[in-house]
Each structure stands twice: as structure tokens, then as C-alpha cells.
Amino acid sequence: MQAINDFILAAAGQPWVLLLVFACCLIDGFFPPIPSESVVVGLAAVSATAGVPNAWLLILVGALGAFGGDNLAYLIGRKIGVRRWRWMRSQRMQGAFRWAGRELRRRAASLIMVARFIPVGRVAVNLTAGATRFSHGTFVALTALSAVMWASYSVAIGVFFGQWFEHNHVLGAVIAIIAAVILGIVVDRVISKVRGPLPAESEVADEPGETEAESVK
């Protein structure tokens, strides 16, 4: 265990770690399987006791990556729509796109801000915003603010829980990540109560081959 702790501490102080954070947050904007939250929270937990990587740099790099990923997803949606790739055509994703298209017309600003905290939701919203030609200038402003909020929130969770495990960076990171997952579920439940739930996997578009998002293009 000591060897693992030493390795994590040595790795956390390397410049490439911040590049890894940036890459994860960037890709996560349009490909949800990448665990950007876990990477940011885990490194923040190490930073709480080891001082590396710097927590403020972690927020900055995480926010820049999240902002870039969200806007890349917007451009992808604008260029190719929401049915080009196989994973987009799954029942869950098509239901999510339909939900996002409906919600963007109702309350776009709050949706884009909140979606950054929901892995599948943010991808659906980002792609659908592009596919429906939502104002790019407004989207840039909203995603810039939401990216800073998301990165600050993720680092704060890691620092808060990581500070209790000064001599065991592995355990501190694991506890922080678990706490972040639990808080994420709670946030998702609260959002679902206020805004309505993300569509279930069985929900599909109203017409075969077309989502609501596409119908308003």
C-alpha cells in the first residue's frame, strides 16, 4: 500500500497529469463513458494532503476541458445531427435527445447549466443544442459558467473528503470518488423532481428514424 501511495504522489506532481485531466474533461463532453468527474475528484483528494496537483490549477484545467468538450459536442451536433453513430441511435440516447430538444425550447439557460452535472444529460443537451441551431453565442456563455461551477464543485468534494486521509492517498481518493457518486445521484434525483426525469431506456422517438430534436431543425 505504501508503494501505491508513493506512486500516486509521484504521478500527481507530474505536468502530464493536468494534460490527462484536460483530455478526460474534453472527451467527456461528447463521450460519457470517460470518467472525468472521478479523475478530477480523485486528484483533488490527493491535492488536499499532498499539495499536488495544485487545486486551483485543477479547477482551471478541468473547467477549460469541460468547456471545450461541451462546445465540441455542440459543433458535432450542428454538423452531423443526432443519429450518425450507432451509440446515438440506442433507445436511451434517442429518448435523451428527444427530452433535450423539448427542454431546450422551454428553459434553455437552466437546462444547459444543470446538464453539465449529469453525464448522459449533458451529452444529449450539447448535441441537441447544436442539431437544433441553438444560439452558439449564448451556448458558449452558459457553458463557460457551468464548466467553472462543475470544476469547482468536483474539486471541492475531493478536497473536503481527501483531507481526512493524509497518510493514505488511495483511500482518500476512493472515499472522495464514492462521495461524489452519491452526491451526483442525489443531485440527479433533485433535478428530476424539479425538471422531470431523463427518459427511460424504453422510451423512443415519436416516429421511427426521427427524434424531436431533428424535427425542429
PDB file of N, CA and C in Angstrom, residues 99-201:
ATOM      1  N   TRP A  99     -35.915  14.356 -25.159  1.00  0.00           N
ATOM      2  CA  TRP A  99     -36.100  15.120 -23.924  1.00  0.00           C
ATOM      3  C   TRP A  99     -35.359  16.452 -23.988  1.00  0.00           C
ATOM      4  N   ALA A 100     -34.109  16.415 -24.459  1.00  0.00           N
ATOM      5  CA  ALA A 100     -33.295  17.624 -24.528  1.00  0.00           C
ATOM      6  C   ALA A 100     -33.898  18.640 -25.494  1.00  0.00           C
ATOM      7  N   GLY A 101     -34.384  18.167 -26.646  1.00  0.00           N
ATOM      8  CA  GLY A 101     -34.995  19.066 -27.610  1.00  0.00           C
ATOM      9  C   GLY A 101     -36.216  19.761 -27.030  1.00  0.00           C
ATOM     10  N   ARG A 102     -37.024  19.000 -26.299  1.00  0.00           N
ATOM     11  CA  ARG A 102     -38.219  19.575 -25.678  1.00  0.00           C
ATOM     12  C   ARG A 102     -37.841  20.607 -24.610  1.00  0.00           C
ATOM     13  N   GLU A 103     -36.868  20.251 -23.759  1.00  0.00           N
ATOM     14  CA  GLU A 103     -36.477  21.138 -22.659  1.00  0.00           C
ATOM     15  C   GLU A 103     -35.740  22.389 -23.139  1.00  0.00           C
ATOM     16  N   LEU A 104     -34.988  22.269 -24.228  1.00  0.00           N
ATOM     17  CA  LEU A 104     -34.285  23.435 -24.760  1.00  0.00           C
ATOM     18  C   LEU A 104     -35.270  24.515 -25.200  1.00  0.00           C
ATOM     19  N   ARG A 105     -36.425  24.104 -25.697  1.00  0.00           N
ATOM     20  CA  ARG A 105     -37.426  25.080 -26.124  1.00  0.00           C
ATOM     21  C   ARG A 105     -38.137  25.707 -24.938  1.00  0.00           C
ATOM     22  N   ARG A 106     -38.155  25.012 -23.811  1.00  0.00           N
ATOM     23  CA  ARG A 106     -38.874  25.509 -22.639  1.00  0.00           C
ATOM     24  C   ARG A 106     -38.018  26.421 -21.769  1.00  0.00           C
ATOM     25  N   ARG A 107     -36.815  25.977 -21.422  1.00  0.00           N
ATOM     26  CA  ARG A 107     -35.981  26.706 -20.471  1.00  0.00           C
ATOM     27  C   ARG A 107     -34.509  26.405 -20.759  1.00  0.00           C
ATOM     28  N   ALA A 108     -34.034  26.929 -21.865  1.00  0.00           N
ATOM     29  CA  ALA A 108     -32.703  26.576 -22.366  1.00  0.00           C
ATOM     30  C   ALA A 108     -31.582  26.910 -21.380  1.00  0.00           C
ATOM     31  N   ALA A 109     -31.602  28.097 -20.795  1.00  0.00           N
ATOM     32  CA  ALA A 109     -30.486  28.535 -19.946  1.00  0.00           C
ATOM     33  C   ALA A 109     -30.285  27.611 -18.749  1.00  0.00           C
ATOM     34  N   SER A 110     -31.348  27.352 -18.015  1.00  0.00           N
ATOM     35  CA  SER A 110     -31.212  26.497 -16.835  1.00  0.00           C
ATOM     36  C   SER A 110     -30.869  25.066 -17.225  1.00  0.00           C
ATOM     37  N   LEU A 111     -31.382  24.601 -18.357  1.00  0.00           N
ATOM     38  CA  LEU A 111     -31.096  23.240 -18.806  1.00  0.00           C
ATOM     39  C   LEU A 111     -29.607  23.062 -19.089  1.00  0.00           C
ATOM     40  N   ILE A 112     -29.019  23.982 -19.830  1.00  0.00           N
ATOM     41  CA  ILE A 112     -27.603  23.882 -20.189  1.00  0.00           C
ATOM     42  C   ILE A 112     -26.726  23.963 -18.943  1.00  0.00           C
ATOM     43  N   MET A 113     -27.094  24.809 -17.995  1.00  0.00           N
ATOM     44  CA  MET A 113     -26.327  24.934 -16.760  1.00  0.00           C
ATOM     45  C   MET A 113     -26.391  23.648 -15.941  1.00  0.00           C
ATOM     46  N   VAL A 114     -27.584  23.098 -15.796  1.00  0.00           N
ATOM     47  CA  VAL A 114     -27.784  21.904 -14.979  1.00  0.00           C
ATOM     48  C   VAL A 114     -27.217  20.663 -15.646  1.00  0.00           C
ATOM     49  N   ALA A 115     -27.321  20.576 -16.968  1.00  0.00           N
ATOM     50  CA  ALA A 115     -26.916  19.369 -17.701  1.00  0.00           C
ATOM     51  C   ALA A 115     -25.442  19.030 -17.502  1.00  0.00           C
ATOM     52  N   ARG A 116     -24.592  20.001 -17.240  1.00  0.00           N
ATOM     53  CA  ARG A 116     -23.164  19.763 -17.037  1.00  0.00           C
ATOM     54  C   ARG A 116     -22.910  18.798 -15.884  1.00  0.00           C
ATOM     55  N   PHE A 117     -23.869  18.697 -14.942  1.00  0.00           N
ATOM     56  CA  PHE A 117     -23.705  17.837 -13.775  1.00  0.00           C
ATOM     57  C   PHE A 117     -24.306  16.446 -13.965  1.00  0.00           C
ATOM     58  N   ILE A 118     -24.860  16.184 -15.167  1.00  0.00           N
ATOM     59  CA  ILE A 118     -25.470  14.884 -15.448  1.00  0.00           C
ATOM     60  C   ILE A 118     -24.777  14.290 -16.669  1.00  0.00           C
ATOM     61  N   PRO A 119     -23.957  13.227 -16.502  1.00  0.00           N
ATOM     62  CA  PRO A 119     -23.148  12.699 -17.613  1.00  0.00           C
ATOM     63  C   PRO A 119     -23.910  12.459 -18.914  1.00  0.00           C
ATOM     64  N   VAL A 120     -24.955  11.637 -18.904  1.00  0.00           N
ATOM     65  CA  VAL A 120     -25.706  11.371 -20.133  1.00  0.00           C
ATOM     66  C   VAL A 120     -26.476  12.609 -20.553  1.00  0.00           C
ATOM     67  N   GLY A 121     -27.032  13.315 -19.580  1.00  0.00           N
ATOM     68  CA  GLY A 121     -27.826  14.504 -19.881  1.00  0.00           C
ATOM     69  C   GLY A 121     -27.036  15.573 -20.594  1.00  0.00           C
ATOM     70  N   ARG A 122     -25.787  15.802 -20.170  1.00  0.00           N
ATOM     71  CA  ARG A 122     -25.021  16.877 -20.792  1.00  0.00           C
ATOM     72  C   ARG A 122     -24.671  16.558 -22.238  1.00  0.00           C
ATOM     73  N   VAL A 123     -24.387  15.301 -22.534  1.00  0.00           N
ATOM     74  CA  VAL A 123     -24.087  14.922 -23.918  1.00  0.00           C
ATOM     75  C   VAL A 123     -25.314  15.121 -24.789  1.00  0.00           C
ATOM     76  N   ALA A 124     -26.467  14.685 -24.297  1.00  0.00           N
ATOM     77  CA  ALA A 124     -27.711  14.843 -25.048  1.00  0.00           C
ATOM     78  C   ALA A 124     -28.018  16.314 -25.300  1.00  0.00           C
ATOM     79  N   VAL A 125     -27.862  17.135 -24.267  1.00  0.00           N
ATOM     80  CA  VAL A 125     -28.161  18.561 -24.393  1.00  0.00           C
ATOM     81  C   VAL A 125     -27.180  19.244 -25.341  1.00  0.00           C
ATOM     82  N   ASN A 126     -25.889  18.950 -25.197  1.00  0.00           N
ATOM     83  CA  ASN A 126     -24.876  19.582 -26.044  1.00  0.00           C
ATOM     84  C   ASN A 126     -25.099  19.260 -27.522  1.00  0.00           C
ATOM     85  N   LEU A 127     -25.291  17.985 -27.823  1.00  0.00           N
ATOM     86  CA  LEU A 127     -25.500  17.580 -29.220  1.00  0.00           C
ATOM     87  C   LEU A 127     -26.804  18.140 -29.770  1.00  0.00           C
ATOM     88  N   THR A 128     -27.856  18.100 -28.960  1.00  0.00           N
ATOM     89  CA  THR A 128     -29.156  18.581 -29.416  1.00  0.00           C
ATOM     90  C   THR A 128     -29.149  20.085 -29.622  1.00  0.00           C
ATOM     91  N   ALA A 129     -28.433  20.808 -28.763  1.00  0.00           N
ATOM     92  CA  ALA A 129     -28.329  22.258 -28.940  1.00  0.00           C
ATOM     93  C   ALA A 129     -27.714  22.591 -30.293  1.00  0.00           C
ATOM     94  N   GLY A 130     -26.693  21.837 -30.684  1.00  0.00           N
ATOM     95  CA  GLY A 130     -26.090  22.058 -31.992  1.00  0.00           C
ATOM     96  C   GLY A 130     -27.012  21.652 -33.126  1.00  0.00           C
ATOM     97  N   ALA A 131     -27.665  20.494 -32.984  1.00  0.00           N
ATOM     98  CA  ALA A 131     -28.543  19.987 -34.038  1.00  0.00           C
ATOM     99  C   ALA A 131     -29.740  20.902 -34.281  1.00  0.00           C
ATOM    100  N   THR A 132     -30.202  21.593 -33.245  1.00  0.00           N
ATOM    101  CA  THR A 132     -31.363  22.472 -33.366  1.00  0.00           C
ATOM    102  C   THR A 132     -30.979  23.922 -33.635  1.00  0.00           C
ATOM    103  N   ARG A 133     -29.684  24.166 -33.867  1.00  0.00           N
ATOM    104  CA  ARG A 133     -29.185  25.507 -34.170  1.00  0.00           C
ATOM    105  C   ARG A 133     -29.462  26.501 -33.039  1.00  0.00           C
ATOM    106  N   PHE A 134     -29.347  26.027 -31.796  1.00  0.00           N
ATOM    107  CA  PHE A 134     -29.465  26.939 -30.659  1.00  0.00           C
ATOM    108  C   PHE A 134     -28.339  27.970 -30.766  1.00  0.00           C
ATOM    109  N   SER A 135     -28.600  29.207 -30.361  1.00  0.00           N
ATOM    110  CA  SER A 135     -27.620  30.288 -30.473  1.00  0.00           C
ATOM    111  C   SER A 135     -26.265  29.885 -29.889  1.00  0.00           C
ATOM    112  N   HIS A 136     -25.239  29.883 -30.751  1.00  0.00           N
ATOM    113  CA  HIS A 136     -23.924  29.440 -30.294  1.00  0.00           C
ATOM    114  C   HIS A 136     -23.324  30.418 -29.291  1.00  0.00           C
ATOM    115  N   GLY A 137     -23.549  31.714 -29.490  1.00  0.00           N
ATOM    116  CA  GLY A 137     -23.020  32.697 -28.554  1.00  0.00           C
ATOM    117  C   GLY A 137     -23.575  32.507 -27.153  1.00  0.00           C
ATOM    118  N   THR A 138     -24.874  32.269 -27.076  1.00  0.00           N
ATOM    119  CA  THR A 138     -25.499  32.022 -25.776  1.00  0.00           C
ATOM    120  C   THR A 138     -24.994  30.720 -25.180  1.00  0.00           C
ATOM    121  N   PHE A 139     -24.842  29.700 -26.020  1.00  0.00           N
ATOM    122  CA  PHE A 139     -24.349  28.404 -25.559  1.00  0.00           C
ATOM    123  C   PHE A 139     -22.940  28.530 -24.994  1.00  0.00           C
ATOM    124  N   VAL A 140     -22.077  29.287 -25.660  1.00  0.00           N
ATOM    125  CA  VAL A 140     -20.699  29.489 -25.191  1.00  0.00           C
ATOM    126  C   VAL A 140     -20.699  30.144 -23.809  1.00  0.00           C
ATOM    127  N   ALA A 141     -21.519  31.188 -23.646  1.00  0.00           N
ATOM    128  CA  ALA A 141     -21.561  31.890 -22.357  1.00  0.00           C
ATOM    129  C   ALA A 141     -22.059  30.979 -21.235  1.00  0.00           C
ATOM    130  N   LEU A 142     -23.105  30.226 -21.508  1.00  0.00           N
ATOM    131  CA  LEU A 142     -23.683  29.347 -20.484  1.00  0.00           C
ATOM    132  C   LEU A 142     -22.741  28.196 -20.129  1.00  0.00           C
ATOM    133  N   THR A 143     -22.093  27.621 -21.135  1.00  0.00           N
ATOM    134  CA  THR A 143     -21.191  26.507 -20.853  1.00  0.00           C
ATOM    135  C   THR A 143     -19.905  26.976 -20.170  1.00  0.00           C
ATOM    136  N   ALA A 144     -19.489  28.201 -20.418  1.00  0.00           N
ATOM    137  CA  ALA A 144     -18.321  28.736 -19.711  1.00  0.00           C
ATOM    138  C   ALA A 144     -18.618  28.823 -18.213  1.00  0.00           C
ATOM    139  N   LEU A 145     -19.789  29.332 -17.876  1.00  0.00           N
ATOM    140  CA  LEU A 145     -20.171  29.454 -16.472  1.00  0.00           C
ATOM    141  C   LEU A 145     -20.379  28.078 -15.836  1.00  0.00           C
ATOM    142  N   SER A 146     -21.072  27.204 -16.541  1.00  0.00           N
ATOM    143  CA  SER A 146     -21.353  25.877 -15.977  1.00  0.00           C
ATOM    144  C   SER A 146     -20.081  25.056 -15.814  1.00  0.00           C
ATOM    145  N   ALA A 147     -19.100  25.232 -16.716  1.00  0.00           N
ATOM    146  CA  ALA A 147     -17.840  24.496 -16.615  1.00  0.00           C
ATOM    147  C   ALA A 147     -17.066  24.905 -15.358  1.00  0.00           C
ATOM    148  N   VAL A 148     -17.042  26.190 -15.064  1.00  0.00           N
ATOM    149  CA  VAL A 148     -16.358  26.674 -13.862  1.00  0.00           C
ATOM    150  C   VAL A 148     -17.060  26.148 -12.606  1.00  0.00           C
ATOM    151  N   MET A 149     -18.383  26.177 -12.617  1.00  0.00           N
ATOM    152  CA  MET A 149     -19.145  25.673 -11.472  1.00  0.00           C
ATOM    153  C   MET A 149     -18.899  24.184 -11.255  1.00  0.00           C
ATOM    154  N   TRP A 150     -18.920  23.421 -12.353  1.00  0.00           N
ATOM    155  CA  TRP A 150     -18.729  21.972 -12.266  1.00  0.00           C
ATOM    156  C   TRP A 150     -17.331  21.630 -11.761  1.00  0.00           C
ATOM    157  N   ALA A 151     -16.308  22.286 -12.307  1.00  0.00           N
ATOM    158  CA  ALA A 151     -14.929  22.007 -11.898  1.00  0.00           C
ATOM    159  C   ALA A 151     -14.711  22.394 -10.434  1.00  0.00           C
ATOM    160  N   SER A 152     -15.250  23.527 -10.027  1.00  0.00           N
ATOM    161  CA  SER A 152     -15.103  23.970  -8.635  1.00  0.00           C
ATOM    162  C   SER A 152     -15.804  23.000  -7.692  1.00  0.00           C
ATOM    163  N   TYR A 153     -16.980  22.569  -8.070  1.00  0.00           N
ATOM    164  CA  TYR A 153     -17.756  21.618  -7.262  1.00  0.00           C
ATOM    165  C   TYR A 153     -17.002  20.290  -7.122  1.00  0.00           C
ATOM    166  N   SER A 154     -16.463  19.782  -8.221  1.00  0.00           N
ATOM    167  CA  SER A 154     -15.759  18.498  -8.200  1.00  0.00           C
ATOM    168  C   SER A 154     -14.493  18.562  -7.351  1.00  0.00           C
ATOM    169  N   VAL A 155     -13.731  19.640  -7.496  1.00  0.00           N
ATOM    170  CA  VAL A 155     -12.509  19.789  -6.715  1.00  0.00           C
ATOM    171  C   VAL A 155     -12.853  19.976  -5.231  1.00  0.00           C
ATOM    172  N   ALA A 156     -13.900  20.717  -4.947  1.00  0.00           N
ATOM    173  CA  ALA A 156     -14.298  20.940  -3.547  1.00  0.00           C
ATOM    174  C   ALA A 156     -14.647  19.624  -2.861  1.00  0.00           C
ATOM    175  N   ILE A 157     -15.341  18.735  -3.562  1.00  0.00           N
ATOM    176  CA  ILE A 157     -15.675  17.430  -2.992  1.00  0.00           C
ATOM    177  C   ILE A 157     -14.400  16.649  -2.686  1.00  0.00           C
ATOM    178  N   GLY A 158     -13.480  16.616  -3.653  1.00  0.00           N
ATOM    179  CA  GLY A 158     -12.238  15.876  -3.462  1.00  0.00           C
ATOM    180  C   GLY A 158     -11.416  16.415  -2.312  1.00  0.00           C
ATOM    181  N   VAL A 159     -11.291  17.747  -2.234  1.00  0.00           N
ATOM    182  CA  VAL A 159     -10.510  18.365  -1.162  1.00  0.00           C
ATOM    183  C   VAL A 159     -11.152  18.100   0.197  1.00  0.00           C
ATOM    184  N   PHE A 160     -12.475  18.222   0.273  1.00  0.00           N
ATOM    185  CA  PHE A 160     -13.169  18.046   1.545  1.00  0.00           C
ATOM    186  C   PHE A 160     -12.958  16.644   2.115  1.00  0.00           C
ATOM    187  N   PHE A 161     -13.153  15.624   1.274  1.00  0.00           N
ATOM    188  CA  PHE A 161     -13.033  14.259   1.774  1.00  0.00           C
ATOM    189  C   PHE A 161     -11.585  13.779   1.822  1.00  0.00           C
ATOM    190  N   GLY A 162     -10.751  14.303   0.931  1.00  0.00           N
ATOM    191  CA  GLY A 162      -9.369  13.855   0.892  1.00  0.00           C
ATOM    192  C   GLY A 162      -8.533  14.310   2.061  1.00  0.00           C
ATOM    193  N   GLN A 163      -8.910  15.428   2.693  1.00  0.00           N
ATOM    194  CA  GLN A 163      -8.100  15.984   3.782  1.00  0.00           C
ATOM    195  C   GLN A 163      -8.069  15.086   5.020  1.00  0.00           C
ATOM    196  N   TRP A 164      -8.986  14.129   5.110  1.00  0.00           N
ATOM    197  CA  TRP A 164      -9.036  13.253   6.278  1.00  0.00           C
ATOM    198  C   TRP A 164      -8.121  12.037   6.143  1.00  0.00           C
ATOM    199  N   PHE A 165      -7.457  11.910   4.994  1.00  0.00           N
ATOM    200  CA  PHE A 165      -6.640  10.713   4.759  1.00  0.00           C
ATOM    201  C   PHE A 165      -5.237  11.115   4.338  1.00  0.00           C
ATOM    202  N   GLU A 166      -4.550  11.814   5.217  1.00  0.00           N
ATOM    203  CA  GLU A 166      -3.234  12.368   4.902  1.00  0.00           C
ATOM    204  C   GLU A 166      -2.209  11.298   4.567  1.00  0.00           C
ATOM    205  N   HIS A 167      -2.306  10.130   5.207  1.00  0.00           N
ATOM    206  CA  HIS A 167      -1.289   9.095   5.026  1.00  0.00           C
ATOM    207  C   HIS A 167      -1.743   7.956   4.114  1.00  0.00           C
ATOM    208  N   ASN A 168      -2.911   8.103   3.520  1.00  0.00           N
ATOM    209  CA  ASN A 168      -3.395   7.067   2.616  1.00  0.00           C
ATOM    210  C   ASN A 168      -4.114   7.730   1.446  1.00  0.00           C
ATOM    211  N   HIS A 169      -3.349   8.104   0.430  1.00  0.00           N
ATOM    212  CA  HIS A 169      -3.913   8.820  -0.708  1.00  0.00           C
ATOM    213  C   HIS A 169      -4.903   7.961  -1.493  1.00  0.00           C
ATOM    214  N   VAL A 170      -4.644   6.662  -1.549  1.00  0.00           N
ATOM    215  CA  VAL A 170      -5.543   5.763  -2.275  1.00  0.00           C
ATOM    216  C   VAL A 170      -6.926   5.770  -1.632  1.00  0.00           C
ATOM    217  N   LEU A 171      -6.954   5.582  -0.317  1.00  0.00           N
ATOM    218  CA  LEU A 171      -8.229   5.547   0.391  1.00  0.00           C
ATOM    219  C   LEU A 171      -8.936   6.894   0.312  1.00  0.00           C
ATOM    220  N   GLY A 172      -8.181   7.970   0.437  1.00  0.00           N
ATOM    221  CA  GLY A 172      -8.779   9.298   0.345  1.00  0.00           C
ATOM    222  C   GLY A 172      -9.437   9.532  -1.000  1.00  0.00           C
ATOM    223  N   ALA A 173      -8.738   9.126  -2.072  1.00  0.00           N
ATOM    224  CA  ALA A 173      -9.290   9.297  -3.416  1.00  0.00           C
ATOM    225  C   ALA A 173     -10.533   8.438  -3.609  1.00  0.00           C
ATOM    226  N   VAL A 174     -10.484   7.193  -3.127  1.00  0.00           N
ATOM    227  CA  VAL A 174     -11.620   6.282  -3.283  1.00  0.00           C
ATOM    228  C   VAL A 174     -12.841   6.813  -2.534  1.00  0.00           C
ATOM    229  N   ILE A 175     -12.645   7.246  -1.286  1.00  0.00           N
ATOM    230  CA  ILE A 175     -13.755   7.777  -0.492  1.00  0.00           C
ATOM    231  C   ILE A 175     -14.342   9.024  -1.158  1.00  0.00           C
ATOM    232  N   ALA A 176     -13.477   9.886  -1.660  1.00  0.00           N
ATOM    233  CA  ALA A 176     -13.945  11.113  -2.317  1.00  0.00           C
ATOM    234  C   ALA A 176     -14.752  10.797  -3.563  1.00  0.00           C
ATOM    235  N   ILE A 177     -14.286   9.826  -4.344  1.00  0.00           N
ATOM    236  CA  ILE A 177     -14.999   9.445  -5.572  1.00  0.00           C
ATOM    237  C   ILE A 177     -16.358   8.843  -5.232  1.00  0.00           C
ATOM    238  N   ILE A 178     -16.390   7.960  -4.216  1.00  0.00           N
ATOM    239  CA  ILE A 178     -17.663   7.370  -3.798  1.00  0.00           C
ATOM    240  C   ILE A 178     -18.626   8.463  -3.336  1.00  0.00           C
ATOM    241  N   ALA A 179     -18.115   9.412  -2.557  1.00  0.00           N
ATOM    242  CA  ALA A 179     -18.948  10.519  -2.087  1.00  0.00           C
ATOM    243  C   ALA A 179     -19.481  11.340  -3.262  1.00  0.00           C
ATOM    244  N   ALA A 180     -18.616  11.555  -4.266  1.00  0.00           N
ATOM    245  CA  ALA A 180     -19.040  12.317  -5.441  1.00  0.00           C
ATOM    246  C   ALA A 180     -20.142  11.585  -6.200  1.00  0.00           C
ATOM    247  N   VAL A 181     -20.014  10.261  -6.308  1.00  0.00           N
ATOM    248  CA  VAL A 181     -21.048   9.469  -6.987  1.00  0.00           C
ATOM    249  C   VAL A 181     -22.376   9.571  -6.243  1.00  0.00           C
ATOM    250  N   ILE A 182     -22.316   9.450  -4.923  1.00  0.00           N
ATOM    251  CA  ILE A 182     -23.537   9.533  -4.109  1.00  0.00           C
ATOM    252  C   ILE A 182     -24.175  10.914  -4.232  1.00  0.00           C
ATOM    253  N   LEU A 183     -23.347  11.956  -4.137  1.00  0.00           N
ATOM    254  CA  LEU A 183     -23.869  13.308  -4.284  1.00  0.00           C
ATOM    255  C   LEU A 183     -24.432  13.529  -5.684  1.00  0.00           C
ATOM    256  N   GLY A 184     -23.791  12.925  -6.685  1.00  0.00           N
ATOM    257  CA  GLY A 184     -24.288  13.026  -8.050  1.00  0.00           C
ATOM    258  C   GLY A 184     -25.671  12.419  -8.191  1.00  0.00           C
ATOM    259  N   ILE A 185     -25.876  11.280  -7.540  1.00  0.00           N
ATOM    260  CA  ILE A 185     -27.186  10.630  -7.574  1.00  0.00           C
ATOM    261  C   ILE A 185     -28.231  11.509  -6.904  1.00  0.00           C
ATOM    262  N   VAL A 186     -27.845  12.104  -5.760  1.00  0.00           N
ATOM    263  CA  VAL A 186     -28.762  12.994  -5.039  1.00  0.00           C
ATOM    264  C   VAL A 186     -29.131  14.203  -5.910  1.00  0.00           C
ATOM    265  N   VAL A 187     -28.107  14.803  -6.543  1.00  0.00           N
ATOM    266  CA  VAL A 187     -28.353  15.953  -7.422  1.00  0.00           C
ATOM    267  C   VAL A 187     -29.275  15.557  -8.567  1.00  0.00           C
ATOM    268  N   ASP A 188     -29.013  14.389  -9.147  1.00  0.00           N
ATOM    269  CA  ASP A 188     -29.838  13.902 -10.252  1.00  0.00           C
ATOM    270  C   ASP A 188     -31.285  13.728  -9.813  1.00  0.00           C
ATOM    271  N   ARG A 189     -31.485  13.181  -8.600  1.00  0.00           N
ATOM    272  CA  ARG A 189     -32.836  12.967  -8.078  1.00  0.00           C
ATOM    273  C   ARG A 189     -33.551  14.310  -7.855  1.00  0.00           C
ATOM    274  N   VAL A 190     -32.825  15.270  -7.305  1.00  0.00           N
ATOM    275  CA  VAL A 190     -33.412  16.587  -7.061  1.00  0.00           C
ATOM    276  C   VAL A 190     -33.806  17.244  -8.380  1.00  0.00           C
ATOM    277  N   ILE A 191     -32.892  17.172  -9.351  1.00  0.00           N
ATOM    278  CA  ILE A 191     -33.174  17.754 -10.663  1.00  0.00           C
ATOM    279  C   ILE A 191     -34.373  17.072 -11.303  1.00  0.00           C
ATOM    280  N   SER A 192     -34.453  15.756 -11.160  1.00  0.00           N
ATOM    281  CA  SER A 192     -35.569  15.006 -11.730  1.00  0.00           C
ATOM    282  C   SER A 192     -36.898  15.435 -11.116  1.00  0.00           C
ATOM    283  N   LYS A 193     -36.885  15.726  -9.820  1.00  0.00           N
ATOM    284  CA  LYS A 193     -38.098  16.169  -9.141  1.00  0.00           C
ATOM    285  C   LYS A 193     -38.538  17.531  -9.659  1.00  0.00           C
ATOM    286  N   VAL A 194     -37.555  18.413  -9.887  1.00  0.00           N
ATOM    287  CA  VAL A 194     -37.853  19.783 -10.292  1.00  0.00           C
ATOM    288  C   VAL A 194     -38.173  19.888 -11.775  1.00  0.00           C
ATOM    289  N   ARG A 195     -37.354  19.205 -12.606  1.00  0.00           N
ATOM    290  CA  ARG A 195     -37.464  19.371 -14.053  1.00  0.00           C
ATOM    291  C   ARG A 195     -38.114  18.200 -14.763  1.00  0.00           C
ATOM    292  N   GLY A 196     -38.239  17.075 -14.083  1.00  0.00           N
ATOM    293  CA  GLY A 196     -38.724  15.884 -14.748  1.00  0.00           C
ATOM    294  C   GLY A 196     -37.559  14.962 -15.066  1.00  0.00           C
ATOM    295  N   PRO A 197     -37.751  13.643 -15.020  1.00  0.00           N
ATOM    296  CA  PRO A 197     -36.661  12.687 -15.184  1.00  0.00           C
ATOM    297  C   PRO A 197     -36.152  12.574 -16.611  1.00  0.00           C
ATOM    298  N   LEU A 198     -34.905  12.146 -16.721  1.00  0.00           N
ATOM    299  CA  LEU A 198     -34.355  11.802 -18.019  1.00  0.00           C
ATOM    300  C   LEU A 198     -35.129  10.607 -18.556  1.00  0.00           C
ATOM    301  N   PRO A 199     -35.398  10.543 -19.853  1.00  0.00           N
ATOM    302  CA  PRO A 199     -36.198   9.450 -20.393  1.00  0.00           C
ATOM    303  C   PRO A 199     -35.630   8.085 -20.064  1.00  0.00           C
ATOM    304  N   ALA A 200     -36.505   7.111 -19.811  1.00  0.00           N
ATOM    305  CA  ALA A 200     -36.077   5.743 -19.542  1.00  0.00           C
ATOM    306  C   ALA A 200     -35.580   5.089 -20.814  1.00  0.00           C
ATOM    307  N   GLU A 201     -34.851   3.986 -20.660  1.00  0.00           N
ATOM    308  CA  GLU A 201     -34.260   3.319 -21.815  1.00  0.00           C
ATOM    309  C   GLU A 201     -35.305   2.841 -22.806  1.00  0.00           C
TER     310      GLU A 201
END
